[in-house]
Coordinates of C-alpha atoms in Angstrom, one line a residue:
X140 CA -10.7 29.2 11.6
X141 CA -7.1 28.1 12.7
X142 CA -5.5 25.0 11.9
X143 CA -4.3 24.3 15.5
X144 CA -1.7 21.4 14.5
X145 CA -2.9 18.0 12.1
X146 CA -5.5 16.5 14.4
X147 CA -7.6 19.7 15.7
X148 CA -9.5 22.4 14.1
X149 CA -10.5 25.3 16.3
X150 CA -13.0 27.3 14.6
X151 CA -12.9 30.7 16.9
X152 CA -10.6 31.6 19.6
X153 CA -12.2 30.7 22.9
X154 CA -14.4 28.1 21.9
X155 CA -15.3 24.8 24.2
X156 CA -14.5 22.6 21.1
X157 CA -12.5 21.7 18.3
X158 CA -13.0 19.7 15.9
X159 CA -11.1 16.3 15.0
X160 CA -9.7 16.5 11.3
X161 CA -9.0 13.2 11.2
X162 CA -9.7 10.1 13.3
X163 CA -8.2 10.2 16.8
X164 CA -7.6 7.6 19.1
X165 CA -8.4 7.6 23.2
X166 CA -5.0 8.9 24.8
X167 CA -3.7 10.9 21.5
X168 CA -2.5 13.8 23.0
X169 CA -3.5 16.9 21.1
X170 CA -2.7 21.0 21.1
X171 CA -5.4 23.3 19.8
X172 CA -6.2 27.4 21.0
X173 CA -2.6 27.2 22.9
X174 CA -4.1 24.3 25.3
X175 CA -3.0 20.6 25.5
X176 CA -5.4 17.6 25.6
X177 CA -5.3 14.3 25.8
X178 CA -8.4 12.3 23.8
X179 CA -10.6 10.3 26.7
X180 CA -11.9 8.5 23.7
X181 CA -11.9 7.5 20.4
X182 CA -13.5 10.1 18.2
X183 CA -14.1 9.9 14.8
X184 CA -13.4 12.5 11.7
X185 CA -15.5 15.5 11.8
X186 CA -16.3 15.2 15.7
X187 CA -15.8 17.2 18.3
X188 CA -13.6 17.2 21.5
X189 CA -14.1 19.7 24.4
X190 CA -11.0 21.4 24.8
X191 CA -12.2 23.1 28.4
X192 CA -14.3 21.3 31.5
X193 CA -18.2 22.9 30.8
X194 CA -20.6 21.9 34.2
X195 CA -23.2 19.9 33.8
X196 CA -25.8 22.7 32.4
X197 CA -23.8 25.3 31.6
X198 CA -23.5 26.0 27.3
X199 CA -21.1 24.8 25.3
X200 CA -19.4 27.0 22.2
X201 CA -18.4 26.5 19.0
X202 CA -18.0 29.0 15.9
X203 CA -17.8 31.6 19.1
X204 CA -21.8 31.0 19.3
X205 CA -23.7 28.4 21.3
X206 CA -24.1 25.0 20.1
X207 CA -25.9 23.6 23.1
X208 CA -26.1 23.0 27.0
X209 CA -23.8 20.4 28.6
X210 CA -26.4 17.6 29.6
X211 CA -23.2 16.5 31.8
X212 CA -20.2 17.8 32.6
X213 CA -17.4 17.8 30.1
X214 CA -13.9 17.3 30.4
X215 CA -10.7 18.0 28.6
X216 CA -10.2 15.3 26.0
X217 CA -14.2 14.4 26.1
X218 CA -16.6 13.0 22.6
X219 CA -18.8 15.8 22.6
X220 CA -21.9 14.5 21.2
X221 CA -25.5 13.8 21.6
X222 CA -24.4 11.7 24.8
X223 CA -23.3 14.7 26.3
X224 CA -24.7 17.7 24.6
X225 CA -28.3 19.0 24.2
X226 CA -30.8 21.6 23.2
X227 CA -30.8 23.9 25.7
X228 CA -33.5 24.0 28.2
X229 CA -34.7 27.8 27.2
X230 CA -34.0 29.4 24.5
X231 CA -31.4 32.4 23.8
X232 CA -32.2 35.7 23.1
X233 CA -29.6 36.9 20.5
X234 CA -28.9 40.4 20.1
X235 CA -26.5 41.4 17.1
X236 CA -26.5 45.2 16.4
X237 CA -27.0 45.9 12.3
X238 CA -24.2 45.5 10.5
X239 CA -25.7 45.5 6.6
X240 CA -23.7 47.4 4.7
X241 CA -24.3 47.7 0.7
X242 CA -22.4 45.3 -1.5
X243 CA -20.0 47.4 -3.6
X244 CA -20.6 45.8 -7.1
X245 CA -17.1 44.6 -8.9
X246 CA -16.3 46.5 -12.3
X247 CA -14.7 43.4 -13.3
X248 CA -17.8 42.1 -15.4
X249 CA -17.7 38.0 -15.1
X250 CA -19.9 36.2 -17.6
X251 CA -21.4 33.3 -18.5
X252 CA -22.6 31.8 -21.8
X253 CA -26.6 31.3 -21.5
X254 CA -29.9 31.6 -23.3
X255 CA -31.4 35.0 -23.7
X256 CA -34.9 34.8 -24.1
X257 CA -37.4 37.2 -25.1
X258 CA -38.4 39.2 -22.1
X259 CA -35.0 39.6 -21.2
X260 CA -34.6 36.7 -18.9
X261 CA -31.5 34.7 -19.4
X262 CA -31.5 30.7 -19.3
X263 CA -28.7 28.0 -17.9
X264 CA -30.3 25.3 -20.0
X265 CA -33.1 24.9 -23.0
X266 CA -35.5 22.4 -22.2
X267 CA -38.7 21.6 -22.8
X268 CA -41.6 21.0 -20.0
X269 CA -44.6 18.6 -20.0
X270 CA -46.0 19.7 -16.9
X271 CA -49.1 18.3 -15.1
X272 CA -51.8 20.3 -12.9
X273 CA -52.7 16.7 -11.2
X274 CA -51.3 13.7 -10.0
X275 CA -54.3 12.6 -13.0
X276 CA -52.4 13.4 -16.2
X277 CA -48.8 12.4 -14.7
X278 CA -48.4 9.4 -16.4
X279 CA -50.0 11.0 -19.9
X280 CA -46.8 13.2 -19.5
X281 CA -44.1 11.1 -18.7
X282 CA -45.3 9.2 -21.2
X283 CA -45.2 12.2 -24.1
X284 CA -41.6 13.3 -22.4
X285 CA -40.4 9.5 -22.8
X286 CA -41.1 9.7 -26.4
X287 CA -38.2 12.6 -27.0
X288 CA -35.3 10.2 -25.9
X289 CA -31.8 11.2 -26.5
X290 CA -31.9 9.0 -29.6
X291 CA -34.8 11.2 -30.7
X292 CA -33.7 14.5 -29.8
X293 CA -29.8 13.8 -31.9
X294 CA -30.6 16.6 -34.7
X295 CA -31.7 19.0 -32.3
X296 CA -28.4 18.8 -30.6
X297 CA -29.5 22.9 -28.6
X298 CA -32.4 21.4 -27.0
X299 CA -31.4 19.9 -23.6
X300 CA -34.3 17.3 -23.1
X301 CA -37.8 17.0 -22.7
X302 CA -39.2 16.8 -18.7
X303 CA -41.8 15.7 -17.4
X304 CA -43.1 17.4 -14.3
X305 CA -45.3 15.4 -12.5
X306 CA -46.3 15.1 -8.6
X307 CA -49.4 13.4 -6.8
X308 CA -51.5 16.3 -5.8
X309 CA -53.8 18.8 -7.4
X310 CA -57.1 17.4 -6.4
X311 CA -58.3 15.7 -3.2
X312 CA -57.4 19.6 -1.2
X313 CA -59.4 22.5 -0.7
X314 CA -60.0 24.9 -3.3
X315 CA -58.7 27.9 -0.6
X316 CA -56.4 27.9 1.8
X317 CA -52.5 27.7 2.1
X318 CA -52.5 24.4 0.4
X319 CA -53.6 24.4 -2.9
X320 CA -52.0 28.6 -3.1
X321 CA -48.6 26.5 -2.6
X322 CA -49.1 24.4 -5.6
X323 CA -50.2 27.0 -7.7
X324 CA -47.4 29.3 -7.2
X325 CA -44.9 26.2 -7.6
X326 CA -46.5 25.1 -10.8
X327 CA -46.7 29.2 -12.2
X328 CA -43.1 29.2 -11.5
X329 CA -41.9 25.9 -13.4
X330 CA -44.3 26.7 -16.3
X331 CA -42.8 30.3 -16.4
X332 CA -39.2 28.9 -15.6
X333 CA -36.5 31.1 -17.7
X334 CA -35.0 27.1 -18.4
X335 CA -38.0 26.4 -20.1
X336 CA -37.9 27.9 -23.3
X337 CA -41.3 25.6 -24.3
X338 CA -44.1 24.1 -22.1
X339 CA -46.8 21.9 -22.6
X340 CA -49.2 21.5 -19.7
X341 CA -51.8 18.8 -18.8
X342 CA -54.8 18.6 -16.8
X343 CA -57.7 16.0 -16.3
X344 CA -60.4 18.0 -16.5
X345 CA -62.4 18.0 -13.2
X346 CA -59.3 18.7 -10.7
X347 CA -59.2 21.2 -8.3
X348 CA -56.3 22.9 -9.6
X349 CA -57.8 23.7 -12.7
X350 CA -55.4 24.4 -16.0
X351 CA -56.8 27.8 -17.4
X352 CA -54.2 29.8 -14.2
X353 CA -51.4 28.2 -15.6
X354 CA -52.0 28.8 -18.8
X355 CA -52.4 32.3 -18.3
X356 CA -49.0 32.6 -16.3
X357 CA -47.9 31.7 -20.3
X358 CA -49.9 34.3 -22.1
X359 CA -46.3 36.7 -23.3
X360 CA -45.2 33.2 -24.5
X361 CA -44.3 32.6 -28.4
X362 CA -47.8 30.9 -29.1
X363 CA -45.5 27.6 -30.5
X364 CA -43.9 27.3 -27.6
X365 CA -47.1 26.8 -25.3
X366 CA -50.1 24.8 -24.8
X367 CA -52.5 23.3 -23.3
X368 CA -54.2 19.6 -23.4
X369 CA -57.4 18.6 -21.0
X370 CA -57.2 14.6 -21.2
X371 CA -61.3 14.6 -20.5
X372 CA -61.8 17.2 -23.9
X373 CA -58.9 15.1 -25.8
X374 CA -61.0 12.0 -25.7
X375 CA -58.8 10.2 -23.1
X376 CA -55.4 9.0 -22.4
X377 CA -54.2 7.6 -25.9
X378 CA -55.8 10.7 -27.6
X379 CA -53.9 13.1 -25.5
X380 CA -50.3 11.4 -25.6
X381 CA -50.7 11.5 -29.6
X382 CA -51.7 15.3 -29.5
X383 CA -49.0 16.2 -26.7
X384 CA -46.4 14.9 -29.0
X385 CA -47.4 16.3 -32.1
X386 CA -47.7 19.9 -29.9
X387 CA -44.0 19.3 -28.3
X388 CA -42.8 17.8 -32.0
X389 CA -44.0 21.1 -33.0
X390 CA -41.8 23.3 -30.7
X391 CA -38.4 21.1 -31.2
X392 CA -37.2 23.3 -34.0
X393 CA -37.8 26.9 -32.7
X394 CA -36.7 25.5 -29.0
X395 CA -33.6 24.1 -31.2
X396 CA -32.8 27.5 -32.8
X397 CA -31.7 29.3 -29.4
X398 CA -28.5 30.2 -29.3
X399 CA -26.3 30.8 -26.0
X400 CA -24.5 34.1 -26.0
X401 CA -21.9 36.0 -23.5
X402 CA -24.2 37.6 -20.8
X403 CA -23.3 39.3 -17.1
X404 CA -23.2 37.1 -14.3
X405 CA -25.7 39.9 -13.0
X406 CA -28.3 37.0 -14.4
X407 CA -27.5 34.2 -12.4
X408 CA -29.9 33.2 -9.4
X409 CA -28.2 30.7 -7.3
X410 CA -30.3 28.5 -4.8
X411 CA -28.1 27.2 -2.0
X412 CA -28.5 24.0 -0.7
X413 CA -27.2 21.3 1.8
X414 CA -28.2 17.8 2.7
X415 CA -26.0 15.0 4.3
X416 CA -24.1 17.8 6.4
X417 CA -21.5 16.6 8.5
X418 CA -18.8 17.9 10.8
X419 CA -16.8 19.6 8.0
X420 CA -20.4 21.1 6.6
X421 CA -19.4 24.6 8.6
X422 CA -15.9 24.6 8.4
X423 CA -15.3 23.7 4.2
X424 CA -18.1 23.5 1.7
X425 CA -20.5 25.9 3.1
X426 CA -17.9 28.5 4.0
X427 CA -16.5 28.4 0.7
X428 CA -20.0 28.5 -0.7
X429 CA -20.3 31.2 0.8
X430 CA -17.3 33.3 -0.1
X431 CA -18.2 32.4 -3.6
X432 CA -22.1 33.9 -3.3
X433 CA -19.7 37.1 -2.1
X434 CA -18.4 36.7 -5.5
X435 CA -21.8 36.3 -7.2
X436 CA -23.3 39.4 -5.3
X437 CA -20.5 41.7 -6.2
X438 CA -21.4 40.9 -9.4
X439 CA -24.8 41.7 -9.6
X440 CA -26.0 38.2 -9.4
X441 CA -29.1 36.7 -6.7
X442 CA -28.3 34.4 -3.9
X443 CA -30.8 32.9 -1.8
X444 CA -30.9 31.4 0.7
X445 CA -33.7 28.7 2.3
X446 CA -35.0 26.1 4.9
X447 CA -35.8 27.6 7.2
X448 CA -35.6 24.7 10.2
X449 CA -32.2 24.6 9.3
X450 CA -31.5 28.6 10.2
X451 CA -32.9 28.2 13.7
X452 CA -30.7 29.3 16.1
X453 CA -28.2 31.0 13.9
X454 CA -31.2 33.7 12.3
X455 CA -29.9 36.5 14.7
X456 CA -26.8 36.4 12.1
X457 CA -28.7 37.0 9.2
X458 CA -31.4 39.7 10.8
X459 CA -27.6 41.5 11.6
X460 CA -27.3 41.8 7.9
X461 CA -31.0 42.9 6.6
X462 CA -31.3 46.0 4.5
X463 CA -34.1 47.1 6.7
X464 CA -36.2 46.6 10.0
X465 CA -39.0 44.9 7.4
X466 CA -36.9 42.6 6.3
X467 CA -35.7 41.1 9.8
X468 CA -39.1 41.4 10.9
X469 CA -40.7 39.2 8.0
X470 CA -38.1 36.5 8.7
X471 CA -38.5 36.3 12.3
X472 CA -42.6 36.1 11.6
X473 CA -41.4 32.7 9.3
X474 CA -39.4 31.5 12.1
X475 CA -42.4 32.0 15.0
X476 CA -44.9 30.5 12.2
X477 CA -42.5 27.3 12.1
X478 CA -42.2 27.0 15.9
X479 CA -46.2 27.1 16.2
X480 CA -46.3 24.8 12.9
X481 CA -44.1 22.0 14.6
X482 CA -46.4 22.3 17.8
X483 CA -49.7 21.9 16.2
X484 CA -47.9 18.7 14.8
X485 CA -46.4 17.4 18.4
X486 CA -42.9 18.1 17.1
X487 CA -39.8 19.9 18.1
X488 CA -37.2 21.8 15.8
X489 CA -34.7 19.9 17.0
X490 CA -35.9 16.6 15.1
X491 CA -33.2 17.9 13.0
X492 CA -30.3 17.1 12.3
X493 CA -31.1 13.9 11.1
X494 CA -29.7 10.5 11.8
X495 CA -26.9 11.2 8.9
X496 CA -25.7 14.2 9.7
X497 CA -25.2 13.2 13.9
X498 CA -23.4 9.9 12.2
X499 CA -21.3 13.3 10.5
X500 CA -20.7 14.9 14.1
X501 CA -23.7 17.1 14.2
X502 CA -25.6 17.2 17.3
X503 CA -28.0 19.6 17.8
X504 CA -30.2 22.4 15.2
X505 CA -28.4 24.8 16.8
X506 CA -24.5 23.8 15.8
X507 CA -26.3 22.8 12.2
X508 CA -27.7 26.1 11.9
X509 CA -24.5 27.9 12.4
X510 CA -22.8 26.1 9.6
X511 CA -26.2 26.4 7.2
X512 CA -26.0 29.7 7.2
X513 CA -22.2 30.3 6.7
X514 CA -23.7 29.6 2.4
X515 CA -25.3 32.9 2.8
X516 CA -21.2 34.5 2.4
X517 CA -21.4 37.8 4.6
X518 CA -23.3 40.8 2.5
X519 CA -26.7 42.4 3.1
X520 CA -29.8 40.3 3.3
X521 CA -32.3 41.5 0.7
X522 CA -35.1 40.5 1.2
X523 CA -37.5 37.6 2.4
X524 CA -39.9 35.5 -0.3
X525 CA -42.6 32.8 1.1
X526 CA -42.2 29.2 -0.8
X527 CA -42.1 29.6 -4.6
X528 CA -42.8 33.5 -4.9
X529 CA -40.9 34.8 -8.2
X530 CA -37.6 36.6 -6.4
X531 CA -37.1 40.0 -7.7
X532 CA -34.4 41.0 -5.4
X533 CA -30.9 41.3 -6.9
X534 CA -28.4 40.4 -3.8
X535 CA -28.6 37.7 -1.4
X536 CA -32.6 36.4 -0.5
X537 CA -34.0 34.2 2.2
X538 CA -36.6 31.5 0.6
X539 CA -39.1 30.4 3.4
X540 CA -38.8 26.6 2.6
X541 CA -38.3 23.1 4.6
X542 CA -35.3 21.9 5.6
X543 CA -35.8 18.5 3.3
X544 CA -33.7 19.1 0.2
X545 CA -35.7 18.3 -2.8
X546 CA -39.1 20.1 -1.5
X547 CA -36.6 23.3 -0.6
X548 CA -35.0 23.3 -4.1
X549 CA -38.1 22.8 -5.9
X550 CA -39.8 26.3 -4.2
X551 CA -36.1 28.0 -5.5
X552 CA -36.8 26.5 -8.8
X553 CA -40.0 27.9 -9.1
X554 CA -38.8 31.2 -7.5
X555 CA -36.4 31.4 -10.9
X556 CA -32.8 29.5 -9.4
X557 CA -31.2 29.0 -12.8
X558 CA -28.5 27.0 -10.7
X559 CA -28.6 25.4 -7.8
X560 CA -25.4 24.8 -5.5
X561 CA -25.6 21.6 -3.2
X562 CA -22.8 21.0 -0.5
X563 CA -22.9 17.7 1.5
X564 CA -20.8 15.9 4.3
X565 CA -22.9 12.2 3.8
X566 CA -23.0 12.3 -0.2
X567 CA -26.5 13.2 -1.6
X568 CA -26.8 12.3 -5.3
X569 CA -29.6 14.9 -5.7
X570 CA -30.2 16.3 -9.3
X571 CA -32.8 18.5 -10.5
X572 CA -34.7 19.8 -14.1
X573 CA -34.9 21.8 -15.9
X574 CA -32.2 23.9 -12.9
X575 CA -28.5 22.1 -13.4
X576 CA -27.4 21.0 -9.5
X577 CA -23.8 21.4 -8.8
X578 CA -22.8 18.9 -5.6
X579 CA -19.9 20.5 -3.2
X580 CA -18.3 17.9 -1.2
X581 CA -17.6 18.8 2.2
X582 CA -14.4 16.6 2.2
X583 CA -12.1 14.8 0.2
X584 CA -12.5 11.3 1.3
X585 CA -15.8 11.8 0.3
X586 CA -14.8 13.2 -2.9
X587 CA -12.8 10.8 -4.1
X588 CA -15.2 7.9 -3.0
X589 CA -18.5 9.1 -5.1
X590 CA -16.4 10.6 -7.6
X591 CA -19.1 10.5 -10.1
X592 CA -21.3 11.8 -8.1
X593 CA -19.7 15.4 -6.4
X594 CA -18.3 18.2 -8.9
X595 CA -16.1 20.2 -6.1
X596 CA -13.7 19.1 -3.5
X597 CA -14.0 21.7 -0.3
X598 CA -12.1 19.2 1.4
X599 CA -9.0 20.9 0.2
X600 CA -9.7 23.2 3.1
X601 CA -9.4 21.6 5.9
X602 CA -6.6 19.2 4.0
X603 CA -4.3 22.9 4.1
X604 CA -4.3 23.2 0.4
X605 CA -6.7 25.8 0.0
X606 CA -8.2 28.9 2.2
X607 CA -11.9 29.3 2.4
X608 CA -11.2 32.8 -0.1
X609 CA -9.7 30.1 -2.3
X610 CA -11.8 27.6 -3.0
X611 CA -14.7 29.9 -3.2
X612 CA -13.1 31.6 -6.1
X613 CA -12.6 28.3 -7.4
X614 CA -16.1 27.0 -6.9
X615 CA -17.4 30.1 -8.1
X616 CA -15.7 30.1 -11.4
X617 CA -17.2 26.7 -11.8
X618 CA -21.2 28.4 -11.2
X619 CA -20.2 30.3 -14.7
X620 CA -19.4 27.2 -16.2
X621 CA -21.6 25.2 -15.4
X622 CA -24.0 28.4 -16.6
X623 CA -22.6 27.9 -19.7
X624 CA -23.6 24.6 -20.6
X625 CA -20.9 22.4 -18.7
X626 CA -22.6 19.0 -17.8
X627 CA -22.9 18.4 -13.9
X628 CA -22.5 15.2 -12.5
X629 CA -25.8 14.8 -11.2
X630 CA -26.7 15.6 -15.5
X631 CA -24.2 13.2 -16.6
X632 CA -25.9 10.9 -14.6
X633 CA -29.4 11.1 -15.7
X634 CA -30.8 12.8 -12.4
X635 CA -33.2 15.2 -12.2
X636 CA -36.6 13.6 -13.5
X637 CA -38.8 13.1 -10.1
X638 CA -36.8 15.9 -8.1
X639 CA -40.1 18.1 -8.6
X640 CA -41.3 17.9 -5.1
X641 CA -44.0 20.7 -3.7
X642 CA -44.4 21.9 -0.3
X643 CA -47.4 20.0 0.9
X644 CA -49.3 21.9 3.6
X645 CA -53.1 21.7 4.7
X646 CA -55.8 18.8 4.7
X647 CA -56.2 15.4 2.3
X648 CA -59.9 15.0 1.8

């Protein structure tokens, strides 16, 4: 990236655009990749501005990749934007030779402070989970969770909360199929989440996704910390939120005894998000994300990486990386099942970006893409997990997910994210339990105007203050403490209670 003068950022030597740091009026004249333009318009912050005439057709470049087709011809000093610039009209083989090369892990040995449990696994928080099987016992849990208020929970000062996960499915879907295995794998992974250090889960009775699986995804469970209700057995609604709370009543004290202790970073599994990208979403936040997964990587830590609508275009930079033919293989196969997915469904992949991030200066998947993936940071791609499987992989992981934030987080949830990092250009106030969200703002307008809200400035980037190297350091050495126990905004807040949001896939009936 090169900070051509004050007004333009040029992101790699050659490119058809730059991008407008700040708001620039029509006739500012401007210098950017040795070449002097004169804005034809006004163009707001984050935008872009063609620095070189493109004909009508021809595609336009950015990051030193294509963004897009011309859809008419551009000149200097021209708003590029969705009036201008589209999808183009076929799309572009990339070929990348492999460049994966293994990630030298650092001797330097960073830590964080969390919860050891028994197997081994090591915890961010210590919460309890009332989780339900069905949209049937949801409210029988939220109302046993909304018993253990913060006034309640005061002399158990180690216990984080109680939470219930609820949603409104489980029945109603076929027993087989690609449907209801989506739930089940979400709900094995939130009732085995390493953040959970006791669960209490609750079904109707006569659902489809019955309770016994979930219970035996507890069975190496401390036998206080688990059970099981069945509101039809319990004698009904009333009879099960009296039970529930005696059974959670019962775990408060060993949950309460955990203790965090100084463990390697090695234990850290990082789900990467963005929502509300804008113009700056490539050039600050996700950059520096990334450069701060480098970090996390070197240190033994997991990554990963997910929705995939939001890769499309820019997954010939992550097949470059993968550790093997297999592993670029299985993540092309999820990109060609989302192309046919979107045409059985009379869409097109470029319904994204959404309405917020063109208001950002976004304008087509393709220019999104390239900024998503810069969160991955640059080492080897690992491997490739469909929606909530348990990620094993040490190193940075692709996650097969949607591009809509809180059903992607939730499948990195259940896959074991013990943290979740969230940049955003728009301001998302996304939180998430029992897996403490960390928001990365993309600039620092937007920083300083939900200040409440966003736990990172990235806008010190593109303001000169910082280099990408920088702030990822900087944002990385806030991961560890927010590992540790330091509250997030989004915690601070209260957020996080109906964030629980499964991948929904197959018939209603």
């Amino acid at each position: 990236m090169k900070m051509s003068n004050p007004g333009l950022l040029v992101l790699t030597g050659g490119d058809d655009v730059a991008v407008a740091r700040g708001d620039i009026a029509k006739g500012q004249q401007l210098f950017a990749d040795g070449l002097s333009v004169t804005a034809l318009a006004d163009i707001p912050a984050g935008h872009k501005i063609a620095l070189r005439a493109v004909a009508q057709g021809q595609l336009v470049r950015k990051y030193g990749q294509s963004i897009g087709q011309a859809s008419a011809a551009l000149h200097p000093g021209d708003h590029v934007h969705v009036h201008n610039l589209q999808m183009p009209q076929t799309s572009t083989n990339h070929t990348l030779a492999n460049v994966y090369q293994p990630t030298v892990q650092d001797g330097g040995g960073a830590r964080f402070a969390g919860y050891v449990r028994a197997d081994g696994r090591v915890g961010t928080r210590n919460y309890i989970g009332v989780i339900s099987s069905v949209n049937c016992s949801a409210t029988v849990c939220k109302q046993i969770a909304a018993a253990f208020d913060a006034g309640y929970l005061r002399d158990y000062p180690n216990v984080d909360g109680v939470v219930a996960i609820t949603h409104d499915s489980g029945c109603g879907m076929g027993a087989k199929g690609e449907g209801i295995e989506i739930l089940k794998r979400t709900l094995r992974g939130y009732a085995d989440h390493v953040n959970f250090a006791g669960v209490l889960v609750i079904g109707l009775g006569c659902e489809v996704n019955q309770l016994a699986p979930l219970m035996e995804q507890l069975a190496e469970r401390n036998a206080v910390l688990k059970a099981g209700l069945v509101i039809q057995d319990a004698g009904g609604t009333r009879e099960t939120v009296q039970r529930g709370k005696e059974l959670v009543n019962a775990m408060l004290d060993q949950v309460n005894s955990q203790q965090r202790s100084s463990v390697s970073a090695s234990h850290l599994t990082v789900g990467l998000q963005c929502g509300g990208s804008d113009g700056y979403s490539g050039i600050t936040a996700n950059p520096a994300l990334g450069a701060a997964v480098d970090l996390l990587v070197r240190h033994g830590g997991t990554a990963i990486l997910s929705e995939t609508p939001e890769i499309y275009g820019a997954e010939h930079l992550l097949t470059a990386r993968a550790a093997s033919a297999q592993i670029a293989d299985k993540l092309m196969g999820r990109i060609h099942w989302w192309e046919a997915y979107v045409r059985q469904h009379d869409g097109d992949m470029n319904n994204n970006p959404s309405p917020g991030n063109k208001a950002g200066g976004i304008t087509t998947i393709l220019e999104k893409s390239l900024g998503a993936v810069a969160k991955a940071g640059s080492t080897g791609l690992m491997a490739v997990y469909e929606y909530g499987e348990t990620v094993q992989r040490k190193g940075l992981v692709f996650m097969d997910t949607p591009g809509y934030d809180p059903v992607s987080a939730t499948g990195q949830v259940a896959g074991g994210a013990n943290l979740i990092c969230f940049t955003t250009g728009r301001g998302s106030t996304y939180g998430c339990k029992p897996t403490p969200s960390l928001k990365v703002a993309t600039n620092t307008r937007l920083f300083e105007r939900m200040a409440l809200d966003m736990d990172f400035n990235a806008g010190t980037i593109v303001d000169g203050e910082e280099s990408v190297v920088e702030a990822g350091a900087r944002l990385f050495a806030l991961m560890l403490t927010t590992a540790s126990g330091g509250k997030t905004c989004s915690e601070e807040n209260g957020l996080g209670d109906n964030e629980f949001v499964p991948w929904q896939i197959g018939a209603v009936m």
